[in-house]
Every structure is written in structure tokens, then in C-alpha cells.
PDB file of C-alpha atoms in Angstrom:
ATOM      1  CA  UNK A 227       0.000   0.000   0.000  1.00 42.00           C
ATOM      2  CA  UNK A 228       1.517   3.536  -1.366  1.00 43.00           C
ATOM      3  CA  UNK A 229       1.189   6.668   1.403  1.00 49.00           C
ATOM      4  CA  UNK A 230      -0.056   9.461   0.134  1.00 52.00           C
ATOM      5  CA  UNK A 231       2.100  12.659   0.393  1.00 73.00           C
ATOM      6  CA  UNK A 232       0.735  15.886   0.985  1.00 77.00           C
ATOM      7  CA  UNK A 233       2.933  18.831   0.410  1.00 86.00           C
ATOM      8  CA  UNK A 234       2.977  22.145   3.009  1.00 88.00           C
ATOM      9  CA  UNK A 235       0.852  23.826   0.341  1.00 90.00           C
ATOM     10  CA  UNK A 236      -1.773  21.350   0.469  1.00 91.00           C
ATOM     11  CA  UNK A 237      -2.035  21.215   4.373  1.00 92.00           C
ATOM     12  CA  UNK A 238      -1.949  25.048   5.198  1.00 93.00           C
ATOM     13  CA  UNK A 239      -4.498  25.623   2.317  1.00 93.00           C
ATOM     14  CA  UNK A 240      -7.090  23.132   3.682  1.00 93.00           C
ATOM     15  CA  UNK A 241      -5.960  24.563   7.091  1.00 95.00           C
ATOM     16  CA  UNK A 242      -6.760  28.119   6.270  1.00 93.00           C
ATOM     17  CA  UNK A 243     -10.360  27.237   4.197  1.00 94.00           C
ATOM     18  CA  UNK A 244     -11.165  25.664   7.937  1.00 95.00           C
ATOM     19  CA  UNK A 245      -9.960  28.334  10.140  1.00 94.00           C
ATOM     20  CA  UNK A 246     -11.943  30.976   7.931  1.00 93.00           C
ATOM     21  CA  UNK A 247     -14.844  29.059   7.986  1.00 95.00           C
ATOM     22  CA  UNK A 248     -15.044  28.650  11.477  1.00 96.00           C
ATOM     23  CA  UNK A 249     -17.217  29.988  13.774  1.00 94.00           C
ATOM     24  CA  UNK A 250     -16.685  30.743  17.596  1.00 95.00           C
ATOM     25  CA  UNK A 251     -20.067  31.729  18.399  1.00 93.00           C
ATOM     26  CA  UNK A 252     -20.228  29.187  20.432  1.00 92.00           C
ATOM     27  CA  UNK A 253     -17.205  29.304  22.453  1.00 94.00           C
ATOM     28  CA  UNK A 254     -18.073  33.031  23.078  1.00 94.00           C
ATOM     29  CA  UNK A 255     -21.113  32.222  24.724  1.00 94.00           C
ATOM     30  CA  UNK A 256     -19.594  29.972  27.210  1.00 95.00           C
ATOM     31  CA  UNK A 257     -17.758  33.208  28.183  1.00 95.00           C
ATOM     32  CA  UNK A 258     -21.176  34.902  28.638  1.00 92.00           C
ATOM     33  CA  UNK A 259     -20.289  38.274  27.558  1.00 90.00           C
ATOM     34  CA  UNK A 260     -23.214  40.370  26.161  1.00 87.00           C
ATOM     35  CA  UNK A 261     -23.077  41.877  22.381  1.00 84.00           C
ATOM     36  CA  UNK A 262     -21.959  45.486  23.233  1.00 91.00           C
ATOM     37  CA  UNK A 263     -19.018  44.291  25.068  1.00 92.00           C
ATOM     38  CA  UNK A 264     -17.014  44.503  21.953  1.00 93.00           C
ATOM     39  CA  UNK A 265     -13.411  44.383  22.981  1.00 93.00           C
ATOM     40  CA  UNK A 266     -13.613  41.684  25.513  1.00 94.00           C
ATOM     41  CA  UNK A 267     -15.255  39.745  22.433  1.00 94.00           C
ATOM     42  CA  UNK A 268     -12.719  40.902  20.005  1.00 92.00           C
ATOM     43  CA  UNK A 269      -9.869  39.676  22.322  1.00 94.00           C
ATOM     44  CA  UNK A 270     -11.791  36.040  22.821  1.00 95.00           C
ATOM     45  CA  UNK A 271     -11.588  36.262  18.775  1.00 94.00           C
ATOM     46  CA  UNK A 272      -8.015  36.296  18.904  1.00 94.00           C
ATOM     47  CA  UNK A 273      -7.083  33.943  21.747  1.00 96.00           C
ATOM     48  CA  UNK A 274      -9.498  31.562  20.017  1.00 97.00           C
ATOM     49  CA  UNK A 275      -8.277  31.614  16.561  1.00 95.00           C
ATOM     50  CA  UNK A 276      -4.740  31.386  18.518  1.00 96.00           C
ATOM     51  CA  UNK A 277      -6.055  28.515  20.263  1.00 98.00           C
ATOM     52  CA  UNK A 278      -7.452  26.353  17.126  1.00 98.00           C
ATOM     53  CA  UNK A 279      -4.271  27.358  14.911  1.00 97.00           C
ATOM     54  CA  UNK A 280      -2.390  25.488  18.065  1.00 97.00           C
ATOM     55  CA  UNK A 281      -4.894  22.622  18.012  1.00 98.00           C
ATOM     56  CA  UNK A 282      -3.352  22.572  14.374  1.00 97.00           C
ATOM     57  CA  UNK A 283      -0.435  21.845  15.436  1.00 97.00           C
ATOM     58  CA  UNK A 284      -1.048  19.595  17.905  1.00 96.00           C
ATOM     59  CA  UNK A 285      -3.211  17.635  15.110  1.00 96.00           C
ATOM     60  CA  UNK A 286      -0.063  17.438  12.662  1.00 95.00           C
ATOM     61  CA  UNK A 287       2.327  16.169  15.481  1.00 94.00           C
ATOM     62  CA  UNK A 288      -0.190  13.245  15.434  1.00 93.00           C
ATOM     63  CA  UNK A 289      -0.516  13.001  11.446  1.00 90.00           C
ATOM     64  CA  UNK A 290       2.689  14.127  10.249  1.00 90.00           C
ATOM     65  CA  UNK A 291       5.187  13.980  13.005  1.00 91.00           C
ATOM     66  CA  UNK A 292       7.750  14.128  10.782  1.00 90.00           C
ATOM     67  CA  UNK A 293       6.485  17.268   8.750  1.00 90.00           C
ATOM     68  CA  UNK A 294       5.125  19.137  11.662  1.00 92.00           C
ATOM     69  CA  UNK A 295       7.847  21.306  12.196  1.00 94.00           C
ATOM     70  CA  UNK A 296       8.379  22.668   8.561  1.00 93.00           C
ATOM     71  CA  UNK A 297       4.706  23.354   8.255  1.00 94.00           C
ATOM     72  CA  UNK A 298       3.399  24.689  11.198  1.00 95.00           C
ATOM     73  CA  UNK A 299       6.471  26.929  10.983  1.00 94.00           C
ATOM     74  CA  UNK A 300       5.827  27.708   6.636  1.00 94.00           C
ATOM     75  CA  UNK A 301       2.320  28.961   8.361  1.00 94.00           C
ATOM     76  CA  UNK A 302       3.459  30.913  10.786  1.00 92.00           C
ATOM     77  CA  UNK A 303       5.808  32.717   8.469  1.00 89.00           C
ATOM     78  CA  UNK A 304       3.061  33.262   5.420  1.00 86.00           C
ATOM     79  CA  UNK A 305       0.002  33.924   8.712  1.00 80.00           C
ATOM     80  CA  UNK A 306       2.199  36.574  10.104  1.00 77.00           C
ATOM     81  CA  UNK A 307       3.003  37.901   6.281  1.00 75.00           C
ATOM     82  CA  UNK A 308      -0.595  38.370   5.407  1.00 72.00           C
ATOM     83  CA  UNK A 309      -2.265  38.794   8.745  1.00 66.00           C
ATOM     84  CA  UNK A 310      -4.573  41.732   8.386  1.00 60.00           C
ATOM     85  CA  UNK A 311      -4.229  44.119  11.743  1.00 59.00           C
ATOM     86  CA  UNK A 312      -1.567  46.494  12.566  1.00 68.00           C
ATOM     87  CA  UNK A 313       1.836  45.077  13.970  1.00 79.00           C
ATOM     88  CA  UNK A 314       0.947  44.764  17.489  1.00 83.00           C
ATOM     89  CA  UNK A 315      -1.973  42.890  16.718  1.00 83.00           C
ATOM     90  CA  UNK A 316      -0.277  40.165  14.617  1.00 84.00           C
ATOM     91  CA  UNK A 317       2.442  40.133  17.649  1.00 87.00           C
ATOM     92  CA  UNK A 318      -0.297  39.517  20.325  1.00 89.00           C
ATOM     93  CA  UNK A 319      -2.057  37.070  17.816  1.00 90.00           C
ATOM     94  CA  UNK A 320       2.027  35.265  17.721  1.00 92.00           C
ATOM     95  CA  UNK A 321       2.477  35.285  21.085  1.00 95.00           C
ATOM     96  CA  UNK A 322      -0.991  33.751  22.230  1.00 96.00           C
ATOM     97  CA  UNK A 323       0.156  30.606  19.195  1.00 96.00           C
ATOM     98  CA  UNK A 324       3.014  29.967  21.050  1.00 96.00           C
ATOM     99  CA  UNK A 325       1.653  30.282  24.509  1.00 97.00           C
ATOM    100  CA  UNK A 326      -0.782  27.805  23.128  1.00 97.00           C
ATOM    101  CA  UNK A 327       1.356  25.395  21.576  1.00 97.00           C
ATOM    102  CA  UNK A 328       3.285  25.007  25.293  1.00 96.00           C
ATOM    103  CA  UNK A 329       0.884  24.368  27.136  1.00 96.00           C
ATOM    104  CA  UNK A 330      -0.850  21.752  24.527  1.00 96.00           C
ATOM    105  CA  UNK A 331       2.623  20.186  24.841  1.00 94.00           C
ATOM    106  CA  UNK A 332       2.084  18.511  28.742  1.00 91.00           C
ATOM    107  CA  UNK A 333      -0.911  16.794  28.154  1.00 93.00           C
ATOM    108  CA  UNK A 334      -1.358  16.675  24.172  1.00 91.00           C
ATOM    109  CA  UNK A 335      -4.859  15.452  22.857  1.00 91.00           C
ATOM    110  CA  UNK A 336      -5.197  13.301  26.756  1.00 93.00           C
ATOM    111  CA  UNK A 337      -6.555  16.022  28.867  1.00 94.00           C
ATOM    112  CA  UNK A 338      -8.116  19.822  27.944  1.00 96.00           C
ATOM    113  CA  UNK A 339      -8.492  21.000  31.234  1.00 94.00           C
ATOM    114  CA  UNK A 340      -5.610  22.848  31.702  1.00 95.00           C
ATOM    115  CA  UNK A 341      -5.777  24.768  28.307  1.00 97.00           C
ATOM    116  CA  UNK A 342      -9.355  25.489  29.393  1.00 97.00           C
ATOM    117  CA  UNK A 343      -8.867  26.671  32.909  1.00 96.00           C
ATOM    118  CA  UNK A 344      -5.483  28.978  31.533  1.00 97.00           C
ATOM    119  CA  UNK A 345      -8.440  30.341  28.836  1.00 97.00           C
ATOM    120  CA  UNK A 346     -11.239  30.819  31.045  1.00 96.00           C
ATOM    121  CA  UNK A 347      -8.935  32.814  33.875  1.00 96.00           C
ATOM    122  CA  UNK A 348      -7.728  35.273  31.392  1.00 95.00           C
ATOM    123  CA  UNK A 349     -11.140  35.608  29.736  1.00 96.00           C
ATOM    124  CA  UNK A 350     -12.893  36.192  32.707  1.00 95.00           C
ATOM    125  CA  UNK A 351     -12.682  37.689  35.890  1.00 91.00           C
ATOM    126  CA  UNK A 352     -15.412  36.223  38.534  1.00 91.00           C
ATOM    127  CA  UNK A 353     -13.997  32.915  39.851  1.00 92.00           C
ATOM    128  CA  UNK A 354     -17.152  31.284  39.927  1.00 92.00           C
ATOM    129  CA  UNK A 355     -17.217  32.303  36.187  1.00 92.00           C
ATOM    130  CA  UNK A 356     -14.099  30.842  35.692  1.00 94.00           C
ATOM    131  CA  UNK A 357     -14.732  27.718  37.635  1.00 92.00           C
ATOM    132  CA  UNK A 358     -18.226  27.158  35.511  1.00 92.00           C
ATOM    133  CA  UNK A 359     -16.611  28.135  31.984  1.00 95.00           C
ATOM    134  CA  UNK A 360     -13.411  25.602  32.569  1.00 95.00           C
ATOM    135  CA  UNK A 361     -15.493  22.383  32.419  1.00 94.00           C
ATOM    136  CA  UNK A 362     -17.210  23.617  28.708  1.00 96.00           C
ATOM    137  CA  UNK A 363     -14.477  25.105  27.696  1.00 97.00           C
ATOM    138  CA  UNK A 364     -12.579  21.750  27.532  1.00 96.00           C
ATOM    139  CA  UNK A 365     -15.429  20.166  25.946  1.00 96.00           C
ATOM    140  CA  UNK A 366     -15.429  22.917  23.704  1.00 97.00           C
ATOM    141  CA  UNK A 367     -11.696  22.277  23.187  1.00 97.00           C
ATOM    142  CA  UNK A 368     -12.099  18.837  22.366  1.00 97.00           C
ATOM    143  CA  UNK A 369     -14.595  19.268  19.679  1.00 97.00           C
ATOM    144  CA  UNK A 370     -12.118  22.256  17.767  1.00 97.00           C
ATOM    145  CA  UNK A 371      -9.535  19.314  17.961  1.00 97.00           C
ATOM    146  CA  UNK A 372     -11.876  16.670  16.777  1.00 96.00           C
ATOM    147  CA  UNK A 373     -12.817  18.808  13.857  1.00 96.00           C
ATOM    148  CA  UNK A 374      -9.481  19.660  13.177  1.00 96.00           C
ATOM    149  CA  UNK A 375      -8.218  16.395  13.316  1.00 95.00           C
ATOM    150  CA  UNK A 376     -10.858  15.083  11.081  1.00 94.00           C
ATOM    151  CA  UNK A 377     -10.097  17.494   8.445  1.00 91.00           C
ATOM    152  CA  UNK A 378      -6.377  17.284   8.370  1.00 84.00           C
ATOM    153  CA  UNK A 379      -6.650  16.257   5.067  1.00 74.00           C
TER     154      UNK A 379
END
């Protein structure tokens, strides 16, 4: 039986048609902030597109250990290239990737929880908030992985 072989292109295309077509409504509601609340909403944008380009990665260390590296970091280079925002919005955008990517690295695709309480602390501000959003939030997690992972390629 032949492997197929997928080239960078391929993978960061089919990544990007996913990531643009995705929808965080749902994710934002766990967070329970109301429509006019636009910045707080605007931030959980970016921490969650931060969050599912990580799951990304974490999905090609499982697919395409060998790859990983060279594509996640081809993306990185061409996302920061053609990001649309000002400088210190593509930085922030950079910065939450990588804070992503380490903590993803501890547990992997095993346990959410820790990606989801980290999320839910700096999203909120009300402990009890944060202790109610954790538990959906990882569920929530799971499922961006899952959908990730099933469209890989």
C-alpha cells in the first residue's frame, strides 16, 4: 500500500479554508459576555483563533510527526506575512500561538483542562465564572480538535 504525500501547500491551504470558515459563536457564549461588550469579544476572537491554529499543530504532530515542524512553521511565516491588523496585533495574535502550543505540549490530545482553565482565567474575571466556563471550555476544546483532526486532510 503507497502513502499518500501531501505537500505544506496542500495542508496550510485546507488549514486556512477551515480556520476561515469557522465559527466561535459558540465558544463566546460559554464566556457569557453580552453583544456590546465589543473588545472583551474581540480579544476572545483572537485567543481563540490562537487557540485552534495550536490545536493545528497539535493535530499534525499526530498526522505528520515528521512534517510538523516545517509546516506549522511555513504557516506561521506566510500567517504573520498576510495577517490583516496592525503590527501589534499580529504580535499579540504570535504570542498567544506559542503560549498555546506550550501548554498543549504537557498533556497533548489526553486532557483539555488545563488549556481550558489557563483560557477561562484570562477571559474572565469572577472565579465562579471561571470555575463554571473551565469544564465547557474543555469540551469545547475537544470538539475544535476533533474537527481539526478530522479534516487534516
Amino acid at each position: 500500500m503507497q502513502q499518500t504525500q501531501y505537500t505544506s501547500d496542500e495542508l496550510i491551504r485546507i488549514f486556512l479554508a477551515l480556520l476561515d470558515s469557522y465559527d466561535f459563536d459558540a465558544e463566546l457564549a460559554i464566556f457569557g459576555f453580552k453583544k456590546h461588550q465589543f473588545i472583551k469579544r474581540k480579544k476572545a476572537r483572537r485567543e481563540l483563533a490562537a487557540l485552534f491554529i495550536a490545536l493545528w499543530d497539535l493535530a499534525l504532530q499526530k498526522s505528520f510527526p515528521a512534517e510538523r515542524e516545517l509546516v506549522f512553521e511555513e504557516f506561521i511565516s506566510r500567517y504573520a506575512y498576510s495577517a490583516k491588523g496592525n503590527n501589534k496585533e499580529v504580535d499579540l495574535q504570535l504570542r498567544s500561538i506559542n503560549v498555546y502550543v506550550t501548554l498543549l505540549q504537557k498533556k497533548r490530545d489526553s486532557d483539555f483542562s488545563e488549556v481550558a482553565a489557563f483560557l477561562a482565567g484570562l477571559m474572565l474575571e469572577d472565579q465562579d465564572a471561571v470555575d463554571k466556563a473551565r469544564l465547557r471550555l474543555a469540551l469545547a476544546i475537544r470538539a475544535m480538535f476533533r474537527l481539526i483532526f478530522d479534516r487534516l486532510i
